[in-house]
Amino acid sequence: MELSNYTKMSFIKTTEQSSKHEHLEKMSVSDLLSNINQEDKTVPLAVEKALPQIEVLVTEIVAKMKLGGRLFYIGAGTSGRIGILDASECPPTFGVPFDVVIGIIAGGDTAIRKAVENAEDNVTQAWIDLQAFNINENDVVIGIAASGTTPYVIGGLKTCNENNITTGSISCNVGSPISRKAKFPIEVIVGPEFVTGSSRMKAGTAQKLVLNMISTATMIRLGKVKGNKMVDMQLSNSKLVDRGVKMIIEEIQVSYDEASELLKKYGSVRKVVDFYQSK
């Protein structure tokens, strides 16, 4: 499919409209920060309007993951990096294997730190990248693109649909191409950016908030949180070990030293608490 089919859009890209603020270079530091902050305050309200869309997608993800499926994020540039960030936090936070939530960026790992020329314009590469993980019908693929017009993402969602793989999307324009391709689209309309077209700002924040919701709500529904505690978190540093010890103290009412020894013995907060509650 030709690139022009993706780039000729009939809808209005609010993410590309001119900033409401003029002459930014003449603003004081105080005014710059205040105005950016005022714009940022609108983002949670925009996310709130999309909650029904988010709920439907999370419900589908939970159902698929209970069947052994995985969650994939695909994106380019800022959107791809935000997806990788959320995916990379799931193993340490919830104790899931690294290949349960997977972030893929156009251009590969090199693009995490450095832009890869024309990577986002390749309409077939996303499917190639997904196939490297033996993607199947139990998996869910979420395409992330602030504009909703990224060819890499659109092409990936299209091919996933053709292979009966559940698709979702996160974008910041109404009626964008990725929304039309995704079975479960999410649209968070944040309006023009403070710096015109700089969608790493409000749009990026919106994407991060939505991904926080998706991964956290999914993991809670899959039983990876007990009460309000991350009982399956990886004990990868002293801070987290200390947090784990305090969780055990709260749950089973033992001393700090006892909790510390139990955590060393069983290796996770969940195992300690489950053992004592089963006695």
PDB file of C-alpha atoms in Angstrom:
ATOM      1  CA  MET A   1       0.000   0.000   0.000  1.00  0.00           C
ATOM      2  CA  GLU A   2       1.386   3.383  -0.946  1.00  0.00           C
ATOM      3  CA  LEU A   3       2.447   5.814   1.719  1.00  0.00           C
ATOM      4  CA  SER A   4       0.193   8.486   0.244  1.00  0.00           C
ATOM      5  CA  ASN A   5      -2.853   6.469   1.268  1.00  0.00           C
ATOM      6  CA  TYR A   6      -1.843   7.037   4.888  1.00  0.00           C
ATOM      7  CA  THR A   7      -0.767  10.646   4.676  1.00  0.00           C
ATOM      8  CA  LYS A   8      -3.703  12.178   2.790  1.00  0.00           C
ATOM      9  CA  MET A   9      -6.019  12.843   5.689  1.00  0.00           C
ATOM     10  CA  SER A  10      -9.511  14.338   5.584  1.00  0.00           C
ATOM     11  CA  PHE A  11      -9.720  14.966   9.334  1.00  0.00           C
ATOM     12  CA  ILE A  12      -8.360  17.902  11.331  1.00  0.00           C
ATOM     13  CA  LYS A  13      -5.152  17.211  13.262  1.00  0.00           C
ATOM     14  CA  THR A  14      -5.578  19.234  16.428  1.00  0.00           C
ATOM     15  CA  THR A  15      -2.128  18.002  17.491  1.00  0.00           C
ATOM     16  CA  GLU A  16      -0.681  20.049  14.598  1.00  0.00           C
ATOM     17  CA  GLN A  17      -2.737  23.209  15.066  1.00  0.00           C
ATOM     18  CA  SER A  18      -1.005  26.406  16.083  1.00  0.00           C
ATOM     19  CA  SER A  19      -0.318  26.927  19.784  1.00  0.00           C
ATOM     20  CA  LYS A  20      -2.686  29.143  21.723  1.00  0.00           C
ATOM     21  CA  HIS A  21       0.394  30.988  22.995  1.00  0.00           C
ATOM     22  CA  GLU A  22       2.342  33.494  20.901  1.00  0.00           C
ATOM     23  CA  HIS A  23       5.900  34.852  21.070  1.00  0.00           C
ATOM     24  CA  LEU A  24       7.216  32.125  23.370  1.00  0.00           C
ATOM     25  CA  GLU A  25      10.768  33.409  22.991  1.00  0.00           C
ATOM     26  CA  LYS A  26       9.739  36.671  24.643  1.00  0.00           C
ATOM     27  CA  MET A  27       8.303  35.003  27.771  1.00  0.00           C
ATOM     28  CA  SER A  28      10.150  34.947  31.084  1.00  0.00           C
ATOM     29  CA  VAL A  29      11.074  31.586  32.569  1.00  0.00           C
ATOM     30  CA  SER A  30       8.263  32.051  35.093  1.00  0.00           C
ATOM     31  CA  ASP A  31       5.712  32.690  32.336  1.00  0.00           C
ATOM     32  CA  LEU A  32       6.948  29.749  30.266  1.00  0.00           C
ATOM     33  CA  LEU A  33       6.609  27.361  33.190  1.00  0.00           C
ATOM     34  CA  SER A  34       3.236  28.725  34.233  1.00  0.00           C
ATOM     35  CA  ASN A  35       1.797  28.483  30.722  1.00  0.00           C
ATOM     36  CA  ILE A  36       3.125  24.963  30.172  1.00  0.00           C
ATOM     37  CA  ASN A  37       1.639  23.958  33.520  1.00  0.00           C
ATOM     38  CA  GLN A  38      -1.736  25.442  32.583  1.00  0.00           C
ATOM     39  CA  GLU A  39      -1.763  23.398  29.389  1.00  0.00           C
ATOM     40  CA  ASP A  40      -0.686  20.252  31.241  1.00  0.00           C
ATOM     41  CA  LYS A  41      -3.616  20.588  33.652  1.00  0.00           C
ATOM     42  CA  THR A  42      -6.019  19.929  30.797  1.00  0.00           C
ATOM     43  CA  VAL A  43      -4.595  16.475  30.055  1.00  0.00           C
ATOM     44  CA  PRO A  44      -6.209  14.446  32.889  1.00  0.00           C
ATOM     45  CA  LEU A  45      -9.583  15.921  31.977  1.00  0.00           C
ATOM     46  CA  ALA A  46      -9.111  14.789  28.384  1.00  0.00           C
ATOM     47  CA  VAL A  47      -8.155  11.311  29.602  1.00  0.00           C
ATOM     48  CA  GLU A  48     -11.269  11.216  31.784  1.00  0.00           C
ATOM     49  CA  LYS A  49     -13.454  11.607  28.708  1.00  0.00           C
ATOM     50  CA  ALA A  50     -11.810   8.518  27.207  1.00  0.00           C
ATOM     51  CA  LEU A  51     -12.379   6.258  30.232  1.00  0.00           C
ATOM     52  CA  PRO A  52     -15.191   4.268  28.590  1.00  0.00           C
ATOM     53  CA  GLN A  53     -12.906   3.464  25.638  1.00  0.00           C
ATOM     54  CA  ILE A  54     -10.073   2.497  27.974  1.00  0.00           C
ATOM     55  CA  GLU A  55     -12.367   0.237  30.006  1.00  0.00           C
ATOM     56  CA  VAL A  56     -13.479  -1.752  26.969  1.00  0.00           C
ATOM     57  CA  LEU A  57      -9.889  -2.305  25.856  1.00  0.00           C
ATOM     58  CA  VAL A  58      -8.637  -3.310  29.325  1.00  0.00           C
ATOM     59  CA  THR A  59     -11.485  -5.817  29.661  1.00  0.00           C
ATOM     60  CA  GLU A  60     -10.452  -7.383  26.357  1.00  0.00           C
ATOM     61  CA  ILE A  61      -6.763  -7.454  27.325  1.00  0.00           C
ATOM     62  CA  VAL A  62      -7.509  -9.194  30.633  1.00  0.00           C
ATOM     63  CA  ALA A  63      -9.592 -11.843  28.870  1.00  0.00           C
ATOM     64  CA  LYS A  64      -6.843 -12.504  26.331  1.00  0.00           C
ATOM     65  CA  MET A  65      -4.059 -12.626  28.913  1.00  0.00           C
ATOM     66  CA  LYS A  66      -6.012 -15.146  30.982  1.00  0.00           C
ATOM     67  CA  LEU A  67      -5.777 -17.355  27.902  1.00  0.00           C
ATOM     68  CA  GLY A  68      -2.004 -16.967  27.905  1.00  0.00           C
ATOM     69  CA  GLY A  69      -1.865 -13.987  25.585  1.00  0.00           C
ATOM     70  CA  ARG A  70       0.555 -11.094  25.688  1.00  0.00           C
ATOM     71  CA  LEU A  71       0.255  -7.330  25.328  1.00  0.00           C
ATOM     72  CA  PHE A  72       2.237  -5.520  22.632  1.00  0.00           C
ATOM     73  CA  TYR A  73       2.735  -1.781  22.145  1.00  0.00           C
ATOM     74  CA  ILE A  74       3.885  -0.551  18.737  1.00  0.00           C
ATOM     75  CA  GLY A  75       4.846   3.025  17.962  1.00  0.00           C
ATOM     76  CA  ALA A  76       7.406   5.382  16.478  1.00  0.00           C
ATOM     77  CA  GLY A  77       9.428   8.179  18.060  1.00  0.00           C
ATOM     78  CA  THR A  78       8.038   9.504  21.342  1.00  0.00           C
ATOM     79  CA  SER A  79       5.039   7.172  21.187  1.00  0.00           C
ATOM     80  CA  GLY A  80       7.254   4.137  20.712  1.00  0.00           C
ATOM     81  CA  ARG A  81       9.509   5.177  23.593  1.00  0.00           C
ATOM     82  CA  ILE A  82       6.543   5.684  25.927  1.00  0.00           C
ATOM     83  CA  GLY A  83       5.294   2.200  25.049  1.00  0.00           C
ATOM     84  CA  ILE A  84       8.698   0.690  25.787  1.00  0.00           C
ATOM     85  CA  LEU A  85       8.831   2.566  29.095  1.00  0.00           C
ATOM     86  CA  ASP A  86       5.502   1.169  30.247  1.00  0.00           C
ATOM     87  CA  ALA A  87       6.332  -2.366  29.096  1.00  0.00           C
ATOM     88  CA  SER A  88       9.743  -2.320  30.774  1.00  0.00           C
ATOM     89  CA  GLU A  89       8.213  -1.355  34.124  1.00  0.00           C
ATOM     90  CA  CYS A  90       5.823  -4.325  34.267  1.00  0.00           C
ATOM     91  CA  PRO A  91       8.356  -7.039  35.248  1.00  0.00           C
ATOM     92  CA  PRO A  92       9.866  -5.178  38.237  1.00  0.00           C
ATOM     93  CA  THR A  93       6.511  -3.807  39.389  1.00  0.00           C
ATOM     94  CA  PHE A  94       4.309  -6.854  38.972  1.00  0.00           C
ATOM     95  CA  GLY A  95       6.782  -9.731  38.771  1.00  0.00           C
ATOM     96  CA  VAL A  96       5.690 -10.842  35.308  1.00  0.00           C
ATOM     97  CA  PRO A  97       8.189 -12.257  32.782  1.00  0.00           C
ATOM     98  CA  PHE A  98       9.788  -9.717  30.453  1.00  0.00           C
ATOM     99  CA  ASP A  99       7.951 -11.201  27.454  1.00  0.00           C
ATOM    100  CA  VAL A 100       4.393 -10.654  28.746  1.00  0.00           C
ATOM    101  CA  VAL A 101       4.165  -6.922  27.999  1.00  0.00           C
ATOM    102  CA  ILE A 102       6.368  -5.965  25.046  1.00  0.00           C
ATOM    103  CA  GLY A 103       7.154  -2.547  23.597  1.00  0.00           C
ATOM    104  CA  ILE A 104       8.292  -2.289  19.979  1.00  0.00           C
ATOM    105  CA  ILE A 105       9.569   0.908  18.360  1.00  0.00           C
ATOM    106  CA  ALA A 106       9.964   1.646  14.652  1.00  0.00           C
ATOM    107  CA  GLY A 107      13.655   1.430  13.827  1.00  0.00           C
ATOM    108  CA  GLY A 108      14.425  -1.085  16.588  1.00  0.00           C
ATOM    109  CA  ASP A 109      16.272  -0.525  19.856  1.00  0.00           C
ATOM    110  CA  THR A 110      18.575   2.051  18.232  1.00  0.00           C
ATOM    111  CA  ALA A 111      15.541   4.329  17.897  1.00  0.00           C
ATOM    112  CA  ILE A 112      15.010   4.418  21.656  1.00  0.00           C
ATOM    113  CA  ARG A 113      17.798   6.988  21.949  1.00  0.00           C
ATOM    114  CA  LYS A 114      18.364   8.167  18.400  1.00  0.00           C
ATOM    115  CA  ALA A 115      15.880   8.849  15.610  1.00  0.00           C
ATOM    116  CA  VAL A 116      16.094   6.333  12.756  1.00  0.00           C
ATOM    117  CA  GLU A 117      15.424   8.016   9.434  1.00  0.00           C
ATOM    118  CA  ASN A 118      12.205   6.986   7.675  1.00  0.00           C
ATOM    119  CA  ALA A 119      11.538   4.120  10.118  1.00  0.00           C
ATOM    120  CA  GLU A 120       8.015   5.312  10.879  1.00  0.00           C
ATOM    121  CA  ASP A 121       7.122   5.441   7.171  1.00  0.00           C
ATOM    122  CA  ASN A 122       7.560   1.701   6.593  1.00  0.00           C
ATOM    123  CA  VAL A 123       4.063   0.183   6.419  1.00  0.00           C
ATOM    124  CA  THR A 124       5.172  -3.458   6.556  1.00  0.00           C
ATOM    125  CA  GLN A 125       7.917  -3.420   9.194  1.00  0.00           C
ATOM    126  CA  ALA A 126       5.659  -3.524  12.274  1.00  0.00           C
ATOM    127  CA  TRP A 127       4.253  -6.898  11.249  1.00  0.00           C
ATOM    128  CA  ILE A 128       7.775  -8.187  10.622  1.00  0.00           C
ATOM    129  CA  ASP A 129       8.780  -6.963  14.093  1.00  0.00           C
ATOM    130  CA  LEU A 130       5.749  -8.630  15.686  1.00  0.00           C
ATOM    131  CA  GLN A 131       6.389 -11.919  13.917  1.00  0.00           C
ATOM    132  CA  ALA A 132       9.770 -12.106  15.642  1.00  0.00           C
ATOM    133  CA  PHE A 133       7.752 -12.772  18.816  1.00  0.00           C
ATOM    134  CA  ASN A 134       5.562 -15.464  17.209  1.00  0.00           C
ATOM    135  CA  ILE A 135       2.495 -13.291  17.666  1.00  0.00           C
ATOM    136  CA  ASN A 136      -0.812 -15.204  17.757  1.00  0.00           C
ATOM    137  CA  GLU A 137      -4.570 -14.825  18.198  1.00  0.00           C
ATOM    138  CA  ASN A 138      -4.364 -14.712  22.006  1.00  0.00           C
ATOM    139  CA  ASP A 139      -2.247 -11.547  21.905  1.00  0.00           C
ATOM    140  CA  VAL A 140      -3.342  -7.897  21.877  1.00  0.00           C
ATOM    141  CA  VAL A 141      -1.516  -5.187  19.914  1.00  0.00           C
ATOM    142  CA  ILE A 142      -1.959  -1.506  20.803  1.00  0.00           C
ATOM    143  CA  GLY A 143      -0.780   1.040  18.270  1.00  0.00           C
ATOM    144  CA  ILE A 144       0.355   4.345  19.771  1.00  0.00           C
ATOM    145  CA  ALA A 145       0.539   7.519  17.666  1.00  0.00           C
ATOM    146  CA  ALA A 146      -0.286  11.038  18.800  1.00  0.00           C
ATOM    147  CA  SER A 147      -1.280  12.105  15.291  1.00  0.00           C
ATOM    148  CA  GLY A 148      -2.946   8.787  14.527  1.00  0.00           C
ATOM    149  CA  THR A 149      -1.316   8.793  11.095  1.00  0.00           C
ATOM    150  CA  THR A 150       1.964   6.897  11.574  1.00  0.00           C
ATOM    151  CA  PRO A 151       2.311   4.415   8.656  1.00  0.00           C
ATOM    152  CA  TYR A 152       4.364   1.936  10.711  1.00  0.00           C
ATOM    153  CA  VAL A 153       1.553   1.693  13.254  1.00  0.00           C
ATOM    154  CA  ILE A 154      -1.324   1.713  10.780  1.00  0.00           C
ATOM    155  CA  GLY A 155       0.268  -1.025   8.697  1.00  0.00           C
ATOM    156  CA  GLY A 156       0.875  -3.122  11.803  1.00  0.00           C
ATOM    157  CA  LEU A 157      -2.726  -2.830  12.993  1.00  0.00           C
ATOM    158  CA  LYS A 158      -4.063  -3.603   9.530  1.00  0.00           C
ATOM    159  CA  THR A 159      -2.082  -6.837   9.242  1.00  0.00           C
ATOM    160  CA  CYS A 160      -2.968  -7.838  12.812  1.00  0.00           C
ATOM    161  CA  ASN A 161      -6.654  -7.467  11.945  1.00  0.00           C
ATOM    162  CA  GLU A 162      -6.154  -9.643   8.877  1.00  0.00           C
ATOM    163  CA  ASN A 163      -4.649 -12.321  11.136  1.00  0.00           C
ATOM    164  CA  ASN A 164      -7.452 -12.173  13.718  1.00  0.00           C
ATOM    165  CA  ILE A 165      -5.292 -10.501  16.367  1.00  0.00           C
ATOM    166  CA  THR A 166      -7.031  -8.059  18.704  1.00  0.00           C
ATOM    167  CA  THR A 167      -6.010  -4.453  18.092  1.00  0.00           C
ATOM    168  CA  GLY A 168      -6.272  -1.248  20.097  1.00  0.00           C
ATOM    169  CA  SER A 169      -4.932   2.247  19.591  1.00  0.00           C
ATOM    170  CA  ILE A 170      -4.091   5.418  21.502  1.00  0.00           C
ATOM    171  CA  SER A 171      -4.163   8.693  19.582  1.00  0.00           C
ATOM    172  CA  CYS A 172      -4.893  12.361  20.197  1.00  0.00           C
ATOM    173  CA  ASN A 173      -6.997  13.257  17.145  1.00  0.00           C
ATOM    174  CA  VAL A 174     -10.631  12.467  16.438  1.00  0.00           C
ATOM    175  CA  GLY A 175     -11.305   9.894  13.709  1.00  0.00           C
ATOM    176  CA  SER A 176      -7.665   9.264  12.853  1.00  0.00           C
ATOM    177  CA  PRO A 177      -6.520   6.384  10.603  1.00  0.00           C
ATOM    178  CA  ILE A 178      -5.292   4.286  13.535  1.00  0.00           C
ATOM    179  CA  SER A 179      -8.669   4.708  15.239  1.00  0.00           C
ATOM    180  CA  ARG A 180     -10.337   3.437  12.093  1.00  0.00           C
ATOM    181  CA  LYS A 181      -7.974   0.463  11.927  1.00  0.00           C
ATOM    182  CA  ALA A 182      -8.101  -0.522  15.612  1.00  0.00           C
ATOM    183  CA  LYS A 183     -10.910  -2.699  16.948  1.00  0.00           C
ATOM    184  CA  PHE A 184     -10.672  -0.883  20.287  1.00  0.00           C
ATOM    185  CA  PRO A 185      -9.576   2.738  19.683  1.00  0.00           C
ATOM    186  CA  ILE A 186      -8.832   5.248  22.422  1.00  0.00           C
ATOM    187  CA  GLU A 187      -8.844   8.947  21.544  1.00  0.00           C
ATOM    188  CA  VAL A 188      -7.580  11.516  24.055  1.00  0.00           C
ATOM    189  CA  ILE A 189      -8.083  14.967  22.568  1.00  0.00           C
ATOM    190  CA  VAL A 190      -5.614  17.316  24.232  1.00  0.00           C
ATOM    191  CA  GLY A 191      -5.679  20.086  21.613  1.00  0.00           C
ATOM    192  CA  PRO A 192      -2.755  22.141  20.287  1.00  0.00           C
ATOM    193  CA  GLU A 193       0.589  21.861  22.042  1.00  0.00           C
ATOM    194  CA  PHE A 194       2.315  24.737  23.844  1.00  0.00           C
ATOM    195  CA  VAL A 195       5.046  24.518  21.209  1.00  0.00           C
ATOM    196  CA  THR A 196       3.165  23.937  17.972  1.00  0.00           C
ATOM    197  CA  GLY A 197       3.310  20.306  16.906  1.00  0.00           C
ATOM    198  CA  SER A 198       5.502  19.173  19.829  1.00  0.00           C
ATOM    199  CA  SER A 199       3.419  16.122  20.659  1.00  0.00           C
ATOM    200  CA  ARG A 200       5.956  14.870  23.198  1.00  0.00           C
ATOM    201  CA  MET A 201       4.266  17.376  25.538  1.00  0.00           C
ATOM    202  CA  LYS A 202       0.516  17.084  26.230  1.00  0.00           C
ATOM    203  CA  ALA A 203      -0.031  14.208  23.819  1.00  0.00           C
ATOM    204  CA  GLY A 204       2.927  12.324  25.282  1.00  0.00           C
ATOM    205  CA  THR A 205       1.628  12.907  28.801  1.00  0.00           C
ATOM    206  CA  ALA A 206      -1.816  11.658  27.775  1.00  0.00           C
ATOM    207  CA  GLN A 207      -0.333   8.507  26.259  1.00  0.00           C
ATOM    208  CA  LYS A 208       1.665   7.836  29.425  1.00  0.00           C
ATOM    209  CA  LEU A 209      -1.402   8.281  31.632  1.00  0.00           C
ATOM    210  CA  VAL A 210      -3.455   5.915  29.490  1.00  0.00           C
ATOM    211  CA  LEU A 211      -0.718   3.277  29.424  1.00  0.00           C
ATOM    212  CA  ASN A 212      -0.392   3.564  33.212  1.00  0.00           C
ATOM    213  CA  MET A 213      -4.098   2.797  33.446  1.00  0.00           C
ATOM    214  CA  ILE A 214      -4.019  -0.059  30.957  1.00  0.00           C
ATOM    215  CA  SER A 215      -1.073  -1.958  32.416  1.00  0.00           C
ATOM    216  CA  THR A 216      -1.913  -1.295  36.074  1.00  0.00           C
ATOM    217  CA  ALA A 217      -5.609  -2.154  35.800  1.00  0.00           C
ATOM    218  CA  THR A 218      -4.780  -5.259  33.760  1.00  0.00           C
ATOM    219  CA  MET A 219      -2.223  -6.523  36.270  1.00  0.00           C
ATOM    220  CA  ILE A 220      -4.572  -5.906  39.183  1.00  0.00           C
ATOM    221  CA  ARG A 221      -7.335  -7.868  37.445  1.00  0.00           C
ATOM    222  CA  LEU A 222      -4.823 -10.667  36.812  1.00  0.00           C
ATOM    223  CA  GLY A 223      -4.131 -10.877  40.552  1.00  0.00           C
ATOM    224  CA  LYS A 224      -0.704  -9.257  40.607  1.00  0.00           C
ATOM    225  CA  VAL A 225      -1.643  -6.868  43.432  1.00  0.00           C
ATOM    226  CA  LYS A 226      -2.894  -7.835  46.911  1.00  0.00           C
ATOM    227  CA  GLY A 227      -4.884  -5.206  48.762  1.00  0.00           C
ATOM    228  CA  ASN A 228      -3.033  -2.199  47.369  1.00  0.00           C
ATOM    229  CA  LYS A 229       0.463  -3.692  47.510  1.00  0.00           C
ATOM    230  CA  MET A 230       2.872  -4.836  44.779  1.00  0.00           C
ATOM    231  CA  VAL A 231       3.332  -8.256  46.370  1.00  0.00           C
ATOM    232  CA  ASP A 232       4.930  -9.733  43.246  1.00  0.00           C
ATOM    233  CA  MET A 233       7.467  -6.955  42.681  1.00  0.00           C
ATOM    234  CA  GLN A 234      11.046  -7.937  41.937  1.00  0.00           C
ATOM    235  CA  LEU A 235      13.365  -7.362  44.905  1.00  0.00           C
ATOM    236  CA  SER A 236      16.082  -5.835  42.776  1.00  0.00           C
ATOM    237  CA  ASN A 237      17.498  -3.229  45.159  1.00  0.00           C
ATOM    238  CA  SER A 238      17.668  -2.277  48.842  1.00  0.00           C
ATOM    239  CA  LYS A 239      14.747   0.142  48.600  1.00  0.00           C
ATOM    240  CA  LEU A 240      12.448  -2.541  47.232  1.00  0.00           C
ATOM    241  CA  VAL A 241      13.635  -5.128  49.766  1.00  0.00           C
ATOM    242  CA  ASP A 242      12.846  -2.649  52.539  1.00  0.00           C
ATOM    243  CA  ARG A 243       9.422  -1.997  51.008  1.00  0.00           C
ATOM    244  CA  GLY A 244       8.802  -5.747  50.861  1.00  0.00           C
ATOM    245  CA  VAL A 245       9.771  -6.201  54.497  1.00  0.00           C
ATOM    246  CA  LYS A 246       7.358  -3.465  55.559  1.00  0.00           C
ATOM    247  CA  MET A 247       4.562  -5.083  53.520  1.00  0.00           C
ATOM    248  CA  ILE A 248       5.127  -8.336  55.379  1.00  0.00           C
ATOM    249  CA  ILE A 249       5.133  -6.558  58.745  1.00  0.00           C
ATOM    250  CA  GLU A 250       1.794  -4.968  57.900  1.00  0.00           C
ATOM    251  CA  GLU A 251       0.224  -8.212  56.695  1.00  0.00           C
ATOM    252  CA  ILE A 252       1.355 -10.746  59.310  1.00  0.00           C
ATOM    253  CA  GLN A 253       2.361  -8.541  62.275  1.00  0.00           C
ATOM    254  CA  VAL A 254       5.974  -9.611  62.854  1.00  0.00           C
ATOM    255  CA  SER A 255       9.119  -7.656  63.684  1.00  0.00           C
ATOM    256  CA  TYR A 256      11.325  -6.069  61.047  1.00  0.00           C
ATOM    257  CA  ASP A 257      14.057  -8.661  61.567  1.00  0.00           C
ATOM    258  CA  GLU A 258      11.585 -11.546  61.346  1.00  0.00           C
ATOM    259  CA  ALA A 259      10.030 -10.114  58.192  1.00  0.00           C
ATOM    260  CA  SER A 260      13.467  -9.643  56.654  1.00  0.00           C
ATOM    261  CA  GLU A 261      14.419 -13.246  57.323  1.00  0.00           C
ATOM    262  CA  LEU A 262      11.120 -14.526  55.934  1.00  0.00           C
ATOM    263  CA  LEU A 263      11.574 -12.489  52.786  1.00  0.00           C
ATOM    264  CA  LYS A 264      15.060 -13.928  52.300  1.00  0.00           C
ATOM    265  CA  LYS A 265      13.721 -17.442  52.849  1.00  0.00           C
ATOM    266  CA  TYR A 266      10.688 -17.299  50.534  1.00  0.00           C
ATOM    267  CA  GLY A 267      11.926 -14.805  47.962  1.00  0.00           C
ATOM    268  CA  SER A 268       8.750 -12.759  47.543  1.00  0.00           C
ATOM    269  CA  VAL A 269       6.197 -10.907  49.615  1.00  0.00           C
ATOM    270  CA  ARG A 270       3.358 -12.980  48.168  1.00  0.00           C
ATOM    271  CA  LYS A 271       4.947 -16.295  49.119  1.00  0.00           C
ATOM    272  CA  VAL A 272       5.504 -15.150  52.692  1.00  0.00           C
ATOM    273  CA  VAL A 273       1.966 -13.813  53.118  1.00  0.00           C
ATOM    274  CA  ASP A 274       0.317 -16.783  51.384  1.00  0.00           C
ATOM    275  CA  PHE A 275       2.253 -19.242  53.565  1.00  0.00           C
ATOM    276  CA  TYR A 276       1.248 -17.566  56.810  1.00  0.00           C
ATOM    277  CA  GLN A 277      -2.362 -17.036  55.813  1.00  0.00           C
ATOM    278  CA  SER A 278      -2.674 -20.706  54.879  1.00  0.00           C
ATOM    279  CA  LYS A 279      -1.533 -21.856  58.331  1.00  0.00           C
TER     280      LYS A 279
END
